[in-house]
mmCIF file of C-alpha atoms and ligand atoms in Angstrom:
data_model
loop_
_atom_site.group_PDB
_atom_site.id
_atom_site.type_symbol
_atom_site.label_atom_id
_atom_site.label_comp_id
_atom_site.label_asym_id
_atom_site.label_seq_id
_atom_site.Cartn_x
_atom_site.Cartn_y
_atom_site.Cartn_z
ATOM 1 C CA UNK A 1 81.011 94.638 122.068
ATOM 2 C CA UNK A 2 82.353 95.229 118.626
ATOM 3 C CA UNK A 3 84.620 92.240 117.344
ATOM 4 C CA UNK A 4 88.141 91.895 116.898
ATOM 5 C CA UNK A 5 90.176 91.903 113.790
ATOM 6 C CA UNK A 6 91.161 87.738 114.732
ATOM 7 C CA UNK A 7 87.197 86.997 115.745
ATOM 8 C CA UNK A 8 86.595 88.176 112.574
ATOM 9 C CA UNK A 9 88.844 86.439 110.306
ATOM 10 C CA UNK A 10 88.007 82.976 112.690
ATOM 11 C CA UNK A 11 84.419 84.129 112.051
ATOM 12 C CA UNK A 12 84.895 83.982 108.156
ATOM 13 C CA UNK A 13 87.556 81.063 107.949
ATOM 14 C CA UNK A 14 85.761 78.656 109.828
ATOM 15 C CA UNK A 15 81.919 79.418 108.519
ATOM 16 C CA UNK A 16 79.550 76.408 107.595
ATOM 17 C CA UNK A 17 82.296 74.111 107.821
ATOM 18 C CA UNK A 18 83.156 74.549 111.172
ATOM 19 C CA UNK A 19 80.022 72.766 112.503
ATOM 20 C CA UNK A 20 80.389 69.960 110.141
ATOM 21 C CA UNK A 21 83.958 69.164 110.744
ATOM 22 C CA UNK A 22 83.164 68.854 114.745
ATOM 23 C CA UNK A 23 80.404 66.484 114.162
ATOM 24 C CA UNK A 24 82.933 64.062 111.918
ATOM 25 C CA UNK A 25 84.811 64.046 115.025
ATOM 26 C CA UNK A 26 82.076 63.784 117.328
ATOM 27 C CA UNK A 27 81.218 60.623 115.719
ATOM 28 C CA UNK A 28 84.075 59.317 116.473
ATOM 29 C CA UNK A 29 85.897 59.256 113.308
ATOM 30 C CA UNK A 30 88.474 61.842 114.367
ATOM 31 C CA UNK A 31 89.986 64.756 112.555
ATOM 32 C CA UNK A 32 88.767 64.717 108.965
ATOM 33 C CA UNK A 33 88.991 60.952 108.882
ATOM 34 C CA UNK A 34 84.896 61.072 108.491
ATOM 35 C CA UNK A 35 84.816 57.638 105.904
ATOM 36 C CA UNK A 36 86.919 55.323 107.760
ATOM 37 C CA UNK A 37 86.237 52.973 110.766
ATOM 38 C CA UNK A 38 88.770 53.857 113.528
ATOM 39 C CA UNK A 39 90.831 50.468 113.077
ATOM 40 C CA UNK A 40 91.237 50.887 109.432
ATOM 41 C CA UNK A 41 92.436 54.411 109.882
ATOM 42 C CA UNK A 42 94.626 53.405 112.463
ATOM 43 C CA UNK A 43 95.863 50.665 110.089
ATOM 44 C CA UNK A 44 96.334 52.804 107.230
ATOM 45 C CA UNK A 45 97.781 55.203 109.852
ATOM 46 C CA UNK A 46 100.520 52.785 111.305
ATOM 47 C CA UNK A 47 101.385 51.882 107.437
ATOM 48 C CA UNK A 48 102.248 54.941 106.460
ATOM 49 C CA UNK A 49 105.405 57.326 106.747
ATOM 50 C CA UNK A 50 104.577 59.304 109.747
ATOM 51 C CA UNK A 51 105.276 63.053 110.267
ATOM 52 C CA UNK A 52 108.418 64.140 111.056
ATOM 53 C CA UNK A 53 108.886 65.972 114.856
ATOM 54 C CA UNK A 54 108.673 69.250 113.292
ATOM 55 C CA UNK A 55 105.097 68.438 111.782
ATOM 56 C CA UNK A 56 104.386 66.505 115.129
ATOM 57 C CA UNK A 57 105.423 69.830 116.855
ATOM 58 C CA UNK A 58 103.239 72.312 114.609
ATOM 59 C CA UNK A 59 100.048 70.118 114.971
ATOM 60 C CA UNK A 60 100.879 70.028 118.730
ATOM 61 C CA UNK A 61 100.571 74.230 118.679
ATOM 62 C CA UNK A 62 97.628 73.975 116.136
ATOM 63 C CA UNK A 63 95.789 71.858 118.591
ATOM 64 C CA UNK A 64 95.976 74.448 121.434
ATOM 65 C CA UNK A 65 93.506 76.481 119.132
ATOM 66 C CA UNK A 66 89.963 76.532 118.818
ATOM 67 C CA UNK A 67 90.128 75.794 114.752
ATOM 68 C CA UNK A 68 92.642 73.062 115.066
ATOM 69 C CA UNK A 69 90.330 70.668 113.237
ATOM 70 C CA UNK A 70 91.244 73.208 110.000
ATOM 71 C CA UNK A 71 94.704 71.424 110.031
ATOM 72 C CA UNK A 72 95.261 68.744 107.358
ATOM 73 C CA UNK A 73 95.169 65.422 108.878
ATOM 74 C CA UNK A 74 99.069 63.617 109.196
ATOM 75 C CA UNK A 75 98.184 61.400 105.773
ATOM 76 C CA UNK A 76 96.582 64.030 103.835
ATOM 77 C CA UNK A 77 99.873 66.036 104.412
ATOM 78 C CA UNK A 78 102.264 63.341 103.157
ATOM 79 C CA UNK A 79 100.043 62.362 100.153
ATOM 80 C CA UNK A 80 101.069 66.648 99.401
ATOM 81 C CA UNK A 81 104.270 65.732 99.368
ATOM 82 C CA UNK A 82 104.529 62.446 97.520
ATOM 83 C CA UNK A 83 102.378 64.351 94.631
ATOM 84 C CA UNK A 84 104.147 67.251 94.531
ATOM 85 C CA UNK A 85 107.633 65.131 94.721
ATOM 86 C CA UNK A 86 106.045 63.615 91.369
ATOM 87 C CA UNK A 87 105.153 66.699 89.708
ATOM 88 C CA UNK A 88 108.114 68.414 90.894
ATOM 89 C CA UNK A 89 106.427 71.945 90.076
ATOM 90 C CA UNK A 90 108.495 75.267 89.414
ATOM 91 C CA UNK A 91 105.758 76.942 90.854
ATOM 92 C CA UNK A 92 103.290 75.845 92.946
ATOM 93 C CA UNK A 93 99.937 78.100 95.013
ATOM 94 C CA UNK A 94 98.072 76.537 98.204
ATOM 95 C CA UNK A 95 94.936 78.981 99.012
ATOM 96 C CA UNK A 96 93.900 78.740 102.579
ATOM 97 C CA UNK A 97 97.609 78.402 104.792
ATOM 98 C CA UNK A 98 95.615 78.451 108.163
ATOM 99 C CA UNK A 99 99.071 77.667 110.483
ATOM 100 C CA UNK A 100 101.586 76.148 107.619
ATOM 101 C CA UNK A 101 100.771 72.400 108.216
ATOM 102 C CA UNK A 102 100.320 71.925 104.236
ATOM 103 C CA UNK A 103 102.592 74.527 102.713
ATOM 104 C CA UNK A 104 105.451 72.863 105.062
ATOM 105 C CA UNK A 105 104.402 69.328 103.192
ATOM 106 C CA UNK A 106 104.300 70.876 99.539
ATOM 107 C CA UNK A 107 107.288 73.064 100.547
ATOM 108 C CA UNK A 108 109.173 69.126 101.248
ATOM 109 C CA UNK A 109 108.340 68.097 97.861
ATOM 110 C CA UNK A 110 109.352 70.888 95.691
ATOM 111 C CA UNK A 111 112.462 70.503 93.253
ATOM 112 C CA UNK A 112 115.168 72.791 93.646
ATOM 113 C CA UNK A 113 114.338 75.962 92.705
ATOM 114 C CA UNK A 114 110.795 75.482 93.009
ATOM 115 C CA UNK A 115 108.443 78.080 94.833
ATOM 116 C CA UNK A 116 105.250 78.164 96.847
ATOM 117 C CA UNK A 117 102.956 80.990 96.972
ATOM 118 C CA UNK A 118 100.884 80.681 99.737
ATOM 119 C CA UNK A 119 97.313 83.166 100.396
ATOM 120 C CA UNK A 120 95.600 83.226 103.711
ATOM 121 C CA UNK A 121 93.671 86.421 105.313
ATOM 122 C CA UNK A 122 95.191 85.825 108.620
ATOM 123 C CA UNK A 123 98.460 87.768 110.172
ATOM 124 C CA UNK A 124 97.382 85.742 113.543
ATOM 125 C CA UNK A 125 97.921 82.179 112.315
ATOM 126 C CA UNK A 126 100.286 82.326 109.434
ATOM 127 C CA UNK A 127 102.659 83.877 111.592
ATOM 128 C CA UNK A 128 102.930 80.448 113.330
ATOM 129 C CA UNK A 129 103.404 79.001 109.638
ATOM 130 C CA UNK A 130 106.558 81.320 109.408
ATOM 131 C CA UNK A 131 107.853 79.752 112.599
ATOM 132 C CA UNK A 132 107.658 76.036 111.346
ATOM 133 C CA UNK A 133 108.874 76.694 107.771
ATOM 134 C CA UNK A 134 111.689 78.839 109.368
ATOM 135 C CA UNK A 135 112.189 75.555 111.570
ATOM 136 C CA UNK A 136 112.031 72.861 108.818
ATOM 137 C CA UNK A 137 115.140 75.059 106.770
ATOM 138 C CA UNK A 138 111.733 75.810 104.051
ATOM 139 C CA UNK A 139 111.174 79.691 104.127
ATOM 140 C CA UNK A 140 113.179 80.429 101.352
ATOM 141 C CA UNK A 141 110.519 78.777 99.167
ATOM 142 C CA UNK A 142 107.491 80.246 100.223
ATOM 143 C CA UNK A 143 106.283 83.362 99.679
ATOM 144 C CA UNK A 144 103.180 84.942 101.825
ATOM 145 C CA UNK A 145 100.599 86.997 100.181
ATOM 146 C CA UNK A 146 98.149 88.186 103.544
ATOM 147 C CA UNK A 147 94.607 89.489 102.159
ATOM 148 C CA UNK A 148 91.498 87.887 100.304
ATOM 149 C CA UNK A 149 92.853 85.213 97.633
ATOM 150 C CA UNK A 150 90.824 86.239 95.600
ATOM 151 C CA UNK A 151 92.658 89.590 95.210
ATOM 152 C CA UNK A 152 95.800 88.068 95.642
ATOM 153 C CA UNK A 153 95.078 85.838 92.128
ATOM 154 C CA UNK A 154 93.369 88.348 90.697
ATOM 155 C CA UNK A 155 96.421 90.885 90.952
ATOM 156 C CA UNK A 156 98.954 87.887 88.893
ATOM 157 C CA UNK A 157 99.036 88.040 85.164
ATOM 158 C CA UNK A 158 96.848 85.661 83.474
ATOM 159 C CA UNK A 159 99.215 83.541 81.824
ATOM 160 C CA UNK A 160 100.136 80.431 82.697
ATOM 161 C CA UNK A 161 102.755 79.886 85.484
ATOM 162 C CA UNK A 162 101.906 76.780 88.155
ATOM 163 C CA UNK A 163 102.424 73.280 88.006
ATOM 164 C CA UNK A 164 100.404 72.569 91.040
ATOM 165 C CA UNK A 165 97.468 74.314 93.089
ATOM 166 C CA UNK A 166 95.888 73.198 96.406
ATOM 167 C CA UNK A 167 92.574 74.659 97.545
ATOM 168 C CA UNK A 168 91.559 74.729 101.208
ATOM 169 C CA UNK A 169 90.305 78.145 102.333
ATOM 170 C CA UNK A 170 86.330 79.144 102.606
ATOM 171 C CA UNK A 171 84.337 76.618 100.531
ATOM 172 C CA UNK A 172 81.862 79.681 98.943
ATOM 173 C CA UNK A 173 84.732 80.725 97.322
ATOM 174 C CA UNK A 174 86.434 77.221 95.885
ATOM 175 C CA UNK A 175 84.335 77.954 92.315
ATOM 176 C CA UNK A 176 85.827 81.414 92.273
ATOM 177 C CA UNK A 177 89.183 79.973 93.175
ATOM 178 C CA UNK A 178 89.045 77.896 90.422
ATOM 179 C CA UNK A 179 88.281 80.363 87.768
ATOM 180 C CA UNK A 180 90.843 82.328 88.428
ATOM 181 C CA UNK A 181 93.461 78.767 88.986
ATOM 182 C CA UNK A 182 92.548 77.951 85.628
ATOM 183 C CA UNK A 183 94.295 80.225 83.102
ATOM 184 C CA UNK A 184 97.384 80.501 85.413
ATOM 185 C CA UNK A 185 97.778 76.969 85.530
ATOM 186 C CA UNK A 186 100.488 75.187 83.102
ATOM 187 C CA UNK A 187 98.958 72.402 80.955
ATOM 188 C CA UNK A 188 98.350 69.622 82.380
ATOM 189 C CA UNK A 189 98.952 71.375 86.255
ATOM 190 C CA UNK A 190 97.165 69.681 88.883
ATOM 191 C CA UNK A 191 94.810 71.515 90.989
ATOM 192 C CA UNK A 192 94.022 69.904 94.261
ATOM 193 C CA UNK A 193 90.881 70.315 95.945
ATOM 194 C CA UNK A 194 90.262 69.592 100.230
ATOM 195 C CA UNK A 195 86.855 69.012 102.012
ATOM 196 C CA UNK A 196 84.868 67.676 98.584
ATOM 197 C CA UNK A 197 82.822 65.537 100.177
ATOM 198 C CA UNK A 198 82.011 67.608 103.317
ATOM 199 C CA UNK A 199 81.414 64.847 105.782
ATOM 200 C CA UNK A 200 78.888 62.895 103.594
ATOM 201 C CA UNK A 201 76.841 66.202 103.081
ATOM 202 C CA UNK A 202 77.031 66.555 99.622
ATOM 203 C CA UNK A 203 74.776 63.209 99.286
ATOM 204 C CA UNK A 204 72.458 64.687 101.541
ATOM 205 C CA UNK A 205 69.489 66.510 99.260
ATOM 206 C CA UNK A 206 68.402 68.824 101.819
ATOM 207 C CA UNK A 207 70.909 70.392 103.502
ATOM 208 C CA UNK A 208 71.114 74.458 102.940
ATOM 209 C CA UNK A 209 75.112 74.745 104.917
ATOM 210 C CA UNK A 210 76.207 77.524 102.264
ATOM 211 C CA UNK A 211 79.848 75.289 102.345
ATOM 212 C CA UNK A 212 77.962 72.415 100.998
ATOM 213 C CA UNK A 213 75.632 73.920 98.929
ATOM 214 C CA UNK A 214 78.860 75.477 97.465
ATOM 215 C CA UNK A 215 80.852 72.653 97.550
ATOM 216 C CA UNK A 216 78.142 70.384 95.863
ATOM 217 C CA UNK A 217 77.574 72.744 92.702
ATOM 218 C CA UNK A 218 81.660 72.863 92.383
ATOM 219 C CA UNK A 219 81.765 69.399 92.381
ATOM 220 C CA UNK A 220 79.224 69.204 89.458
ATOM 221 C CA UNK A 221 81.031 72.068 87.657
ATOM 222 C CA UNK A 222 84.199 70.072 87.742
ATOM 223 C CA UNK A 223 82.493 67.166 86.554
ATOM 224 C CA UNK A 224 81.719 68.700 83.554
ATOM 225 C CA UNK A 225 84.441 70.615 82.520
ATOM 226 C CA UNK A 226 85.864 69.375 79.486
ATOM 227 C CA UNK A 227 89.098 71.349 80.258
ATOM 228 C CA UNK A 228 89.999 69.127 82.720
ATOM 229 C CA UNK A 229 90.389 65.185 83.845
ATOM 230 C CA UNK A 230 89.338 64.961 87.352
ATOM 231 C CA UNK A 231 89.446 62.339 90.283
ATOM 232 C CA UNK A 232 87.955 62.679 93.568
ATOM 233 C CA UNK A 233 89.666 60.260 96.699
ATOM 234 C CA UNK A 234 88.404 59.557 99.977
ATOM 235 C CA UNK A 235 91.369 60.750 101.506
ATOM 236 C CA UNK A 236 90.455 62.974 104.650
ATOM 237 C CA UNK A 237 87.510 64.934 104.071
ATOM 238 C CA UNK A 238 87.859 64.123 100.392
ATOM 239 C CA UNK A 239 90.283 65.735 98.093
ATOM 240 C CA UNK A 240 89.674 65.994 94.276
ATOM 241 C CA UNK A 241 92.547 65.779 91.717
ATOM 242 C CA UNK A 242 92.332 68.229 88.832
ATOM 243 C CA UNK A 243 94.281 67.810 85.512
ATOM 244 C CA UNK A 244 94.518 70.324 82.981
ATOM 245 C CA UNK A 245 94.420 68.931 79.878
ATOM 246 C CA UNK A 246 97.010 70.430 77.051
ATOM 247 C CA UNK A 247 94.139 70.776 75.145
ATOM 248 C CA UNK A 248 90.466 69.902 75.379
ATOM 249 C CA UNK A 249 88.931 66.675 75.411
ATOM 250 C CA UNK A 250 92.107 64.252 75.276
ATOM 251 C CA UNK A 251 91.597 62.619 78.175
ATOM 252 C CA UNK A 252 95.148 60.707 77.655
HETATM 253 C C1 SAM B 1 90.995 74.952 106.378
HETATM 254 S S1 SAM B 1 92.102 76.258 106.741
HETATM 255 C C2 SAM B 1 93.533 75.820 105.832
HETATM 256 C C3 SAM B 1 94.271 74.665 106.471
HETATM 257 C C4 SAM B 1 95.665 74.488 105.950
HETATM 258 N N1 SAM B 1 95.662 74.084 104.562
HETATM 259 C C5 SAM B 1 96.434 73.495 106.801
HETATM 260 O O1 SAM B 1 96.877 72.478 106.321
HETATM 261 O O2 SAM B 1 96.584 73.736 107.999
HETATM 262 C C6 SAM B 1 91.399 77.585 105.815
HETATM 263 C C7 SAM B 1 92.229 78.841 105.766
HETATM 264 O O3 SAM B 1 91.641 79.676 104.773
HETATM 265 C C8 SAM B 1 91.819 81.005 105.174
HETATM 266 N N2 SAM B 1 90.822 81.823 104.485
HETATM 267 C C9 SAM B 1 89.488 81.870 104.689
HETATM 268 N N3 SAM B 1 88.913 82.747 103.859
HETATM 269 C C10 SAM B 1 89.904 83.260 103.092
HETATM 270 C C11 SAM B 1 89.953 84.219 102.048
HETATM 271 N N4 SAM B 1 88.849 84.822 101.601
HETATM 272 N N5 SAM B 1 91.146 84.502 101.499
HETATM 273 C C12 SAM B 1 92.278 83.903 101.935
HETATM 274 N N6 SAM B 1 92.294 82.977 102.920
HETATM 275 C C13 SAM B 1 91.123 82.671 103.500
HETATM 276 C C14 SAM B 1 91.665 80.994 106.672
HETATM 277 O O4 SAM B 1 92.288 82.117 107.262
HETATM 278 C C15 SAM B 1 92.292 79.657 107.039
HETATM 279 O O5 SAM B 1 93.615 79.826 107.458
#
């Protein structure tokens, strides 16, 4: 039986990552939380800020689908919001907007004025984005390009224009992503990078997941790239912190 427009997009969204992300929870470790013992999570959890009831409410709707574990976890999204509070960019891009979870947590943080362009393939699931943002008094400062992000970047003028950049859509791709972040970021923009550490993968020689085998030779990239000063947390599934330096090789 031929497949479905949504079976295909799941089908591409969730490939080589899918697998990994359900055996982080298998073990126990819950949604993207792959590094931390339960009690310390919880800890860390209960000593945070927590979502608000419309986040609560969004992750409740995410969670009736079979991808919910693409959803940033609840302290992954305020950490979004505290950084882009700090950077307070006048433009800002996320690439991969699955249901609006993260967009709705930059969206919070952005200065007056500010915008968010966000890029996702699928009509199915940002459509219950637009609900939440709509919800949370935020749609005015998003806009929605639908179609590959790569196309969608590849169609703005090559001049620098955002402050901040999150990357979270298929992991092949994140290297691609990044070339085409780079000369549209301001100096010193911040690119943020999900899933870097792919549930302990990328310290595993052998494994041939495309995602990791993507993910690991980004990760090296990065760490060479004079361009740039670059940090990589265990927050969630990991999330790398990208600086672009005003010019190369001042690290300060
Ligand atoms: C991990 S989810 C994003 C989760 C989201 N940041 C959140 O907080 O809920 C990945 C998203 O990337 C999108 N995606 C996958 N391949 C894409 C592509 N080539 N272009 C644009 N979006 C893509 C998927 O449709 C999916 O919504």
């Amino acid at each position: 039986m031929a497949k479905s427009p949504a079976q295909k997009i799941r089908e591409v969204a969730t490939t080589g990552v899918g697998t990994l992300r359900r055996e982080g929870a298998k073990n126990g470790k819950g949604l993207k939380s792959a590094y931390l013992a339960d009690p310390i999570h919880s800890y860390l959890t209960e000593h945070s800020s927590p979502p608000d009831p419309i986040l609560d409410a969004l992750s409740a709707v995410t969670a009736t689908l079979p991808e919910a574990e693409m959803q940033v976890p609840a302290e992954q999204g305020t950490f979004l919001t505290i950084l882009t509070a700090s950077i307070a960019p006048r433009r800002a891009v996320e690439i991969g907007t699955f249901t609006g979870y993260s967009a709705l947590c930059i969206a919070r943080g952005l200065p007056p004025g500010g915008r968010l362009l966000c890029l996702d393939i699928s009509a199915e699931w940002t459509s219950i984005a637009r609900q939440y943002w709509a919800r949370a008094g935020v749609s005015d400062h998003i806009d929605l390009a639908l179609g590959p992000a790569a196309d969608s970047l590849g169609m703005l003028p090559e001049e620098p224009t955002f402050d901040l950049a999150f990357i979270d859509a298929d992991k092949t791709s994140y290297r691609r992503y990044y070339e085409l972040l780079f000369p549209r970021m301001n100096p010193n923009g911040v690119i943020i990078v999900d899933n870097v550490l792919q549930y302990g993968h990328v310290v595993r020689s052998h494994s041939d997941n495309p995602a990791v085998v993507a993910v690991k030779q980004f990760n090296e990239l990065l760490a060479g790239d004079s361009r740039v000063q670059v940090v990589m947390l265990p927050i969630a599934d990991g999330l790398t912190i990208v600086r672009k330096l005003p010019s190369p090789r001042t690290p300060v």
